[in-house]
Amino acid sequence: MKHLLVRPQFVTQFSCIGGDCEDSCCYGWNIHIDKQSYKKTLAHNELKEIAKTALKKVKKSDGVWATAVLNDNGACGFLDANNLCQIHAKAGESLLSDTCKTYPRMAHMRGGDRYESLSLSCPEAARNILFRDDAFSLERQTINHNRAFKATPLWAQKAYDYSIQLLLKPEQPLELGLTAIGILMKTADRVALGELDTTALDNMFLQLIALSDNGQLKQHFDGFNQNTDEHQMHAFTSIQLWLNTNKIRRGRSRFEQINQAICALADDKQNIPMASINQAWQQIALPALSGHPQLFSRYLCYYLYHMQFPQVDTLTPSEAFRVMLLDLFMLRCYLAVIAASKQGLSEHDIIMCFQVYHTNRQHKANYSQYVTEILAQAKFDELAAILTLLSKAN
């Protein structure tokens, strides 16, 4: 059967920079070795002696037949003095394990079509996604396979397509595009439950375009309660404390840079007021980001595409929207505290904030479920409330 392969330019143009990477994937995380790669490495004349100590057989499955043994610095045992992979250098890419061959490349299937992406936990991937002008130019190819996949519901296709259009509506501020998406997701909730027909999404999309054009969408956003520092602080500290539990080894020093920047904003009682983070955002981060006006729209385009929004985990469309805004809010806070610490933001700092957050996010089990619980506790469980996370960010 014929299906589509969709590949954005940020995937096509990606190339690993090896030893020049700011946070190498050859450090500090569980590198799984498949059975075939394990056996071939042990049989290779130039690698077999290293493999005896650099690999540990675990035999969990054919895909996880062994793991790489990390040294005291957290490095894979196959790295040489120049931080280059000896397997790749001496045997070529074909001998690399499936994990090492593919990371940070990822793919998901929707209705039989394959959508390729990259993980933001890789700094070079983050650089491609956030700073390439052509990052979201899509290549489409026809592929053939007979594997069976559950069809994507029509409501989910429409909700995704309309969300992209609302986000990228010309001359519309980002916060208004997000407001419109949040309203659309309320309709998507009901369509997903079968309470409304999918045409309700068409009608709501057209209404939202009209509301944006006549200024009523802006009035709606401007009318939200702005005094939300306490609730914002609860959301921020809850997520940050949780990310600090059982911290992964990879990127720990980069994560600690953000922790230290957060602590530097503490008052005399060692409290970290949200007002200080918001002030740092307004006075330092925003001016520093003026040279990157497309940064957050690119990130959100990636997010919608990569996360298969609004079908994220087992969340409802509105829950998926709230988690997305919490992710955006946390990134804004990271950028604010780093900007305050360094009195500005370099491209390196920006990449670090996005990459470190997503590295920790993706390694936390049940992340989405925990976030929805935190948002409910902080009274961010309704659209008007969750949008106040954006109120100090524009």
Short mmCIF file of C-alpha atoms in Angstrom, two decimals:
data_model
loop_
_atom_site.label_atom_id
_atom_site.label_comp_id
_atom_site.label_asym_id
_atom_site.label_seq_id
_atom_site.Cartn_x
_atom_site.Cartn_y
_atom_site.Cartn_z
CA MET A 1 0.00 0.00 0.00
CA LYS A 2 1.17 3.53 -0.76
CA HIS A 3 1.82 5.90 2.13
CA LEU A 4 3.66 9.14 2.79
CA LEU A 5 7.09 9.77 4.25
CA VAL A 6 7.26 13.33 5.63
CA ARG A 7 10.67 14.76 6.47
CA PRO A 8 11.27 18.39 7.57
CA GLN A 9 14.46 20.18 6.57
CA PHE A 10 15.61 20.22 10.18
CA VAL A 11 15.89 16.43 9.84
CA THR A 12 17.31 16.38 6.31
CA GLN A 13 20.04 18.88 7.15
CA PHE A 14 21.01 17.37 10.51
CA SER A 15 24.55 16.07 10.87
CA CYS A 16 26.18 14.97 14.12
CA ILE A 17 29.08 17.26 15.10
CA GLY A 18 30.72 14.55 17.23
CA GLY A 19 33.36 15.78 19.64
CA ASP A 20 32.32 19.43 19.13
CA CYS A 21 28.90 18.81 20.69
CA GLU A 22 28.09 20.84 23.83
CA ASP A 23 26.40 17.84 25.46
CA SER A 24 27.51 14.65 23.71
CA CYS A 25 25.08 11.74 23.65
CA CYS A 26 28.12 9.51 24.31
CA TYR A 27 28.06 10.71 27.91
CA GLY A 28 25.81 10.09 30.87
CA TRP A 29 22.90 8.03 29.62
CA ASN A 30 21.98 4.40 29.02
CA ILE A 31 23.25 3.42 25.58
CA HIS A 32 21.54 0.21 24.50
CA ILE A 33 23.40 -2.22 22.24
CA ASP A 34 21.40 -4.62 20.08
CA LYS A 35 22.39 -8.29 19.82
CA GLN A 36 23.78 -8.12 16.29
CA SER A 37 25.95 -5.05 17.00
CA TYR A 38 27.21 -6.60 20.23
CA LYS A 39 28.37 -9.78 18.52
CA LYS A 40 29.96 -7.97 15.59
CA THR A 41 31.85 -5.61 17.91
CA LEU A 42 33.25 -8.51 19.93
CA ALA A 43 34.33 -10.19 16.71
CA HIS A 44 36.11 -7.12 15.32
CA ASN A 45 39.90 -7.41 15.58
CA GLU A 46 40.47 -3.77 16.56
CA LEU A 47 37.52 -3.49 18.92
CA LYS A 48 37.16 -6.78 20.73
CA GLU A 49 39.60 -5.98 23.55
CA ILE A 50 37.89 -2.65 24.29
CA ALA A 51 34.48 -4.31 24.04
CA LYS A 52 35.28 -6.72 26.87
CA THR A 53 35.21 -3.85 29.38
CA ALA A 54 33.20 -1.24 27.47
CA LEU A 55 30.10 -3.42 27.03
CA LYS A 56 27.99 -5.21 29.60
CA LYS A 57 25.69 -8.00 28.47
CA VAL A 58 22.16 -7.70 29.90
CA LYS A 59 20.11 -9.82 27.41
CA LYS A 60 16.82 -8.01 28.05
CA SER A 61 15.82 -8.36 24.42
CA ASP A 62 17.44 -8.51 20.98
CA GLY A 63 17.31 -4.72 20.91
CA VAL A 64 18.75 -4.36 24.43
CA TRP A 65 21.31 -7.16 24.43
CA ALA A 66 23.98 -5.10 26.17
CA THR A 67 24.65 -1.63 27.53
CA ALA A 68 27.67 0.64 27.22
CA VAL A 69 29.75 0.86 30.40
CA LEU A 70 30.46 4.47 31.31
CA ASN A 71 33.75 5.54 32.88
CA ASP A 72 34.12 7.77 35.96
CA ASN A 73 33.48 10.83 33.80
CA GLY A 74 30.29 9.32 32.42
CA ALA A 75 31.80 8.67 28.98
CA CYS A 76 31.19 5.64 26.78
CA GLY A 77 34.22 3.35 26.87
CA PHE A 78 34.59 3.51 23.09
CA LEU A 79 35.44 7.21 23.02
CA ASP A 80 39.03 8.07 22.21
CA ALA A 81 41.12 10.96 23.58
CA ASN A 82 39.41 13.34 21.11
CA ASN A 83 35.90 12.26 22.18
CA LEU A 84 35.40 10.43 18.89
CA CYS A 85 33.76 7.00 18.64
CA GLN A 86 36.28 4.24 17.93
CA ILE A 87 33.57 1.93 16.60
CA HIS A 88 32.70 4.48 13.94
CA ALA A 89 36.35 5.26 13.22
CA LYS A 90 37.57 1.67 12.95
CA ALA A 91 34.53 -0.19 11.61
CA GLY A 92 32.22 2.40 10.13
CA GLU A 93 28.63 3.38 10.79
CA SER A 94 27.33 -0.07 9.89
CA LEU A 95 28.72 -1.53 13.13
CA LEU A 96 27.11 1.05 15.39
CA SER A 97 24.20 -0.09 17.54
CA ASP A 98 20.70 0.90 16.46
CA THR A 99 20.61 3.52 19.24
CA CYS A 100 23.84 5.17 18.11
CA LYS A 101 22.88 5.01 14.44
CA THR A 102 19.56 6.72 14.89
CA TYR A 103 19.77 9.19 17.80
CA PRO A 104 18.55 11.94 17.77
CA ARG A 105 16.45 10.89 14.80
CA MET A 106 12.94 9.76 15.64
CA ALA A 107 9.81 8.88 13.72
CA HIS A 108 6.16 8.28 14.41
CA MET A 109 3.43 6.71 12.32
CA ARG A 110 0.03 8.26 11.75
CA GLY A 111 -2.44 6.24 9.78
CA GLY A 112 0.37 4.42 7.96
CA ASP A 113 2.29 7.61 7.09
CA ARG A 114 5.77 8.09 8.56
CA TYR A 115 6.71 11.46 10.07
CA GLU A 116 10.41 11.93 10.81
CA SER A 117 11.72 14.22 13.51
CA LEU A 118 14.62 14.95 15.88
CA SER A 119 14.81 14.98 19.66
CA LEU A 120 15.41 18.38 21.25
CA SER A 121 17.60 16.63 23.82
CA CYS A 122 20.39 16.93 21.23
CA PRO A 123 21.99 20.42 21.10
CA GLU A 124 22.71 20.24 17.38
CA ALA A 125 19.13 19.14 16.72
CA ALA A 126 17.92 22.09 18.81
CA ARG A 127 20.13 24.39 16.74
CA ASN A 128 18.59 23.05 13.51
CA ILE A 129 15.03 23.31 14.80
CA LEU A 130 15.23 26.72 16.42
CA PHE A 131 17.53 28.65 14.10
CA ARG A 132 17.26 27.29 10.56
CA ASP A 133 15.12 29.54 8.35
CA ASP A 134 13.99 26.54 6.29
CA ALA A 135 13.61 24.18 9.26
CA PHE A 136 9.95 23.41 8.52
CA SER A 137 10.08 23.03 4.79
CA LEU A 138 8.71 19.53 4.30
CA GLU A 139 9.81 16.84 1.89
CA ARG A 140 7.14 14.31 0.97
CA GLN A 141 7.89 10.95 -0.60
CA THR A 142 5.75 7.95 -1.43
CA ILE A 143 6.62 4.76 0.42
CA ASN A 144 5.13 1.28 0.26
CA HIS A 145 4.34 -1.00 3.17
CA ASN A 146 1.55 -3.33 4.23
CA ARG A 147 1.76 -2.82 7.99
CA ALA A 148 -1.53 -2.06 9.68
CA PHE A 149 -1.88 1.14 11.68
CA LYS A 150 -4.88 2.63 13.40
CA ALA A 151 -6.29 5.44 11.29
CA THR A 152 -5.88 8.97 12.66
CA PRO A 153 -9.34 10.30 13.59
CA LEU A 154 -10.61 13.07 11.33
CA TRP A 155 -11.10 15.36 14.33
CA ALA A 156 -7.40 14.99 15.27
CA GLN A 157 -6.26 15.78 11.72
CA LYS A 158 -8.44 18.88 11.63
CA ALA A 159 -7.42 20.00 15.12
CA TYR A 160 -3.74 19.72 14.16
CA ASP A 161 -4.09 21.48 10.81
CA TYR A 162 -6.16 24.31 12.27
CA SER A 163 -3.78 24.71 15.21
CA ILE A 164 -0.86 25.23 12.82
CA GLN A 165 -2.85 27.81 10.86
CA LEU A 166 -3.89 29.67 14.00
CA LEU A 167 -0.34 29.66 15.34
CA LEU A 168 1.12 31.03 12.11
CA LYS A 169 -1.63 33.50 11.19
CA PRO A 170 0.20 36.49 9.66
CA GLU A 171 0.62 39.60 11.84
CA GLN A 172 -1.01 37.90 14.82
CA PRO A 173 0.89 37.91 18.15
CA LEU A 174 1.89 34.49 19.39
CA GLU A 175 -0.19 34.70 22.56
CA LEU A 176 -3.34 35.31 20.50
CA GLY A 177 -2.61 32.31 18.31
CA LEU A 178 -2.26 30.20 21.44
CA THR A 179 -5.47 31.64 22.85
CA ALA A 180 -7.27 30.60 19.68
CA ILE A 181 -5.78 27.09 19.81
CA GLY A 182 -6.93 26.75 23.43
CA ILE A 183 -10.48 27.68 22.47
CA LEU A 184 -10.36 25.27 19.53
CA MET A 185 -9.28 22.46 21.84
CA LYS A 186 -12.40 22.94 23.96
CA THR A 187 -14.40 22.12 20.85
CA ALA A 188 -12.03 19.24 20.02
CA ASP A 189 -12.74 17.74 23.47
CA ARG A 190 -16.41 17.47 22.64
CA VAL A 191 -15.83 16.20 19.09
CA ALA A 192 -13.46 13.51 20.39
CA LEU A 193 -16.17 12.37 22.80
CA GLY A 194 -18.72 12.19 19.99
CA GLU A 195 -20.83 15.02 21.41
CA LEU A 196 -20.30 17.15 18.29
CA ASP A 197 -19.65 16.44 14.63
CA THR A 198 -16.23 17.28 13.13
CA THR A 199 -17.84 20.18 11.28
CA ALA A 200 -17.92 21.93 14.66
CA LEU A 201 -14.15 22.28 14.36
CA ASP A 202 -14.51 23.87 10.92
CA ASN A 203 -17.04 26.36 12.25
CA MET A 204 -14.98 27.19 15.34
CA PHE A 205 -11.85 27.73 13.25
CA LEU A 206 -13.66 30.23 11.02
CA GLN A 207 -15.06 32.00 14.09
CA LEU A 208 -11.60 32.28 15.61
CA ILE A 209 -10.18 33.77 12.42
CA ALA A 210 -12.97 36.35 12.47
CA LEU A 211 -12.43 37.11 16.18
CA SER A 212 -8.74 37.63 15.52
CA ASP A 213 -9.42 39.92 12.58
CA ASN A 214 -11.92 42.12 14.44
CA GLY A 215 -9.85 42.43 17.63
CA GLN A 216 -12.17 40.51 19.94
CA LEU A 217 -9.60 37.73 20.48
CA LYS A 218 -7.16 40.31 21.85
CA GLN A 219 -9.84 41.71 24.15
CA HIS A 220 -10.48 38.20 25.39
CA PHE A 221 -6.80 37.64 26.17
CA ASP A 222 -6.31 41.09 27.74
CA GLY A 223 -9.22 40.47 30.10
CA PHE A 224 -7.50 37.67 32.01
CA ASN A 225 -6.51 38.18 35.63
CA GLN A 226 -2.88 39.32 35.64
CA ASN A 227 -2.22 38.76 39.36
CA THR A 228 -1.07 35.17 39.08
CA ASP A 229 2.46 35.26 40.53
CA GLU A 230 1.60 32.88 43.35
CA HIS A 231 0.00 30.31 41.06
CA GLN A 232 2.81 30.63 38.52
CA MET A 233 5.37 30.12 41.26
CA HIS A 234 3.61 26.99 42.45
CA ALA A 235 3.66 25.53 38.93
CA PHE A 236 7.30 26.48 38.34
CA THR A 237 8.71 25.23 41.64
CA SER A 238 6.70 22.00 41.51
CA ILE A 239 8.00 21.09 38.06
CA GLN A 240 11.57 22.20 38.80
CA LEU A 241 11.74 20.27 42.06
CA TRP A 242 10.38 17.18 40.32
CA LEU A 243 12.95 17.47 37.53
CA ASN A 244 15.62 17.68 40.22
CA THR A 245 14.62 14.30 41.66
CA ASN A 246 16.60 11.34 40.31
CA LYS A 247 18.46 13.65 37.95
CA ILE A 248 19.81 11.91 34.89
CA ARG A 249 23.58 11.88 34.53
CA ARG A 250 23.66 13.30 31.02
CA GLY A 251 23.77 17.08 30.95
CA ARG A 252 23.84 17.37 34.73
CA SER A 253 26.36 20.23 34.73
CA ARG A 254 24.18 22.14 32.26
CA PHE A 255 21.09 21.53 34.37
CA GLU A 256 23.01 22.77 37.42
CA GLN A 257 23.76 26.02 35.60
CA ILE A 258 20.03 26.63 35.44
CA ASN A 259 19.54 25.64 39.09
CA GLN A 260 22.27 28.05 40.14
CA ALA A 261 20.74 30.83 38.07
CA ILE A 262 17.39 30.20 39.76
CA CYS A 263 18.96 30.31 43.22
CA ALA A 264 20.74 33.57 42.38
CA LEU A 265 17.34 35.28 42.18
CA ALA A 266 16.40 34.26 45.74
CA ASP A 267 15.52 37.01 48.21
CA ASP A 268 16.86 37.43 51.76
CA LYS A 269 14.58 34.64 52.97
CA GLN A 270 15.81 32.31 50.20
CA ASN A 271 12.48 32.52 48.42
CA ILE A 272 12.47 32.87 44.64
CA PRO A 273 9.66 35.31 43.80
CA MET A 274 7.95 34.92 40.45
CA ALA A 275 8.09 38.68 40.14
CA SER A 276 11.89 38.47 39.89
CA ILE A 277 11.69 35.88 37.10
CA ASN A 278 9.08 37.95 35.26
CA GLN A 279 11.20 41.07 35.68
CA ALA A 280 14.25 39.27 34.30
CA TRP A 281 12.15 38.13 31.36
CA GLN A 282 10.87 41.61 30.55
CA GLN A 283 14.03 43.61 31.15
CA ILE A 284 16.83 41.25 30.03
CA ALA A 285 15.59 38.15 28.19
CA LEU A 286 13.11 39.78 25.82
CA PRO A 287 15.60 42.43 24.59
CA ALA A 288 18.23 39.70 24.19
CA LEU A 289 15.80 37.63 22.11
CA SER A 290 14.84 40.50 19.81
CA GLY A 291 17.21 39.13 17.18
CA HIS A 292 15.32 35.82 17.15
CA PRO A 293 11.69 36.85 16.56
CA GLN A 294 10.70 33.42 15.22
CA LEU A 295 12.17 31.42 18.10
CA PHE A 296 8.96 30.47 19.89
CA SER A 297 6.82 30.06 16.79
CA ARG A 298 9.44 27.63 15.44
CA TYR A 299 9.51 25.80 18.74
CA LEU A 300 5.72 25.49 18.82
CA CYS A 301 5.58 24.30 15.20
CA TYR A 302 8.09 21.63 16.17
CA TYR A 303 6.09 20.81 19.30
CA LEU A 304 2.81 20.35 17.43
CA TYR A 305 4.52 18.21 14.78
CA HIS A 306 6.77 16.17 17.05
CA MET A 307 4.23 15.51 19.82
CA GLN A 308 1.44 14.61 17.36
CA PHE A 309 -0.70 17.31 18.93
CA PRO A 310 -3.43 17.11 20.10
CA GLN A 311 -3.15 13.32 20.47
CA VAL A 312 -0.46 13.49 23.15
CA ASP A 313 -0.16 10.38 25.32
CA THR A 314 -3.61 9.69 26.82
CA LEU A 315 -4.48 13.36 27.34
CA THR A 316 -7.60 15.09 26.16
CA PRO A 317 -7.03 17.88 23.60
CA SER A 318 -7.44 20.55 26.29
CA GLU A 319 -5.05 18.73 28.62
CA ALA A 320 -2.51 18.46 25.81
CA PHE A 321 -2.86 22.21 25.26
CA ARG A 322 -2.31 22.95 28.95
CA VAL A 323 0.81 20.78 29.05
CA MET A 324 2.14 22.59 25.97
CA LEU A 325 1.66 25.96 27.65
CA LEU A 326 3.36 24.70 30.81
CA ASP A 327 6.33 23.57 28.71
CA LEU A 328 6.46 26.99 27.06
CA PHE A 329 6.22 28.68 30.47
CA MET A 330 9.08 26.59 31.90
CA LEU A 331 11.29 27.44 28.94
CA ARG A 332 10.49 31.11 29.34
CA CYS A 333 11.50 30.86 33.02
CA TYR A 334 14.76 29.08 32.13
CA LEU A 335 15.62 31.75 29.59
CA ALA A 336 14.77 34.49 32.11
CA VAL A 337 16.97 33.15 34.91
CA ILE A 338 19.92 32.48 32.56
CA ALA A 339 19.52 35.96 31.08
CA ALA A 340 19.59 37.44 34.59
CA SER A 341 22.66 35.40 35.47
CA LYS A 342 24.60 36.33 32.32
CA GLN A 343 23.01 39.73 31.66
CA GLY A 344 22.00 38.58 28.22
CA LEU A 345 21.46 35.49 26.10
CA SER A 346 23.77 34.03 23.49
CA GLU A 347 22.68 31.43 20.94
CA HIS A 348 24.54 28.89 23.07
CA ASP A 349 22.46 29.90 26.14
CA ILE A 350 19.19 29.61 24.22
CA ILE A 351 20.06 26.15 22.92
CA MET A 352 21.09 25.06 26.42
CA CYS A 353 17.75 26.08 27.94
CA PHE A 354 15.65 24.26 25.35
CA GLN A 355 17.91 21.19 25.24
CA VAL A 356 18.32 20.79 29.01
CA TYR A 357 14.61 21.13 29.68
CA HIS A 358 13.66 18.57 27.05
CA THR A 359 16.43 16.17 28.08
CA ASN A 360 15.03 16.09 31.61
CA ARG A 361 11.42 16.15 30.44
CA GLN A 362 11.74 13.12 28.17
CA HIS A 363 13.45 11.04 30.86
CA LYS A 364 10.70 11.53 33.44
CA ALA A 365 8.15 8.74 33.42
CA ASN A 366 4.50 9.82 33.44
CA TYR A 367 5.52 13.42 32.78
CA SER A 368 2.25 14.48 31.15
CA GLN A 369 0.13 12.94 33.89
CA TYR A 370 2.17 14.63 36.62
CA VAL A 371 1.99 18.00 34.87
CA THR A 372 -1.79 17.87 34.53
CA GLU A 373 -2.04 17.13 38.26
CA ILE A 374 0.26 20.06 39.12
CA LEU A 375 -1.73 22.38 36.86
CA ALA A 376 -4.95 21.33 38.58
CA GLN A 377 -3.42 21.97 42.03
CA ALA A 378 -2.23 25.40 40.90
CA LYS A 379 -5.74 26.21 39.58
CA PHE A 380 -4.56 26.19 35.96
CA ASP A 381 -7.12 23.59 34.90
CA GLU A 382 -9.28 25.94 32.84
CA LEU A 383 -8.47 27.83 29.63
CA ALA A 384 -8.67 31.33 31.12
CA ALA A 385 -6.35 30.30 33.94
CA ILE A 386 -3.71 28.48 31.88
CA LEU A 387 -3.43 31.39 29.47
CA THR A 388 -2.31 33.61 32.34
CA LEU A 389 1.02 31.75 32.12
CA LEU A 390 1.52 33.90 29.04
CA SER A 391 0.39 37.15 30.65
CA LYS A 392 3.87 38.28 31.71
CA ALA A 393 5.63 36.67 28.77
CA ASN A 394 4.80 39.11 26.00
#
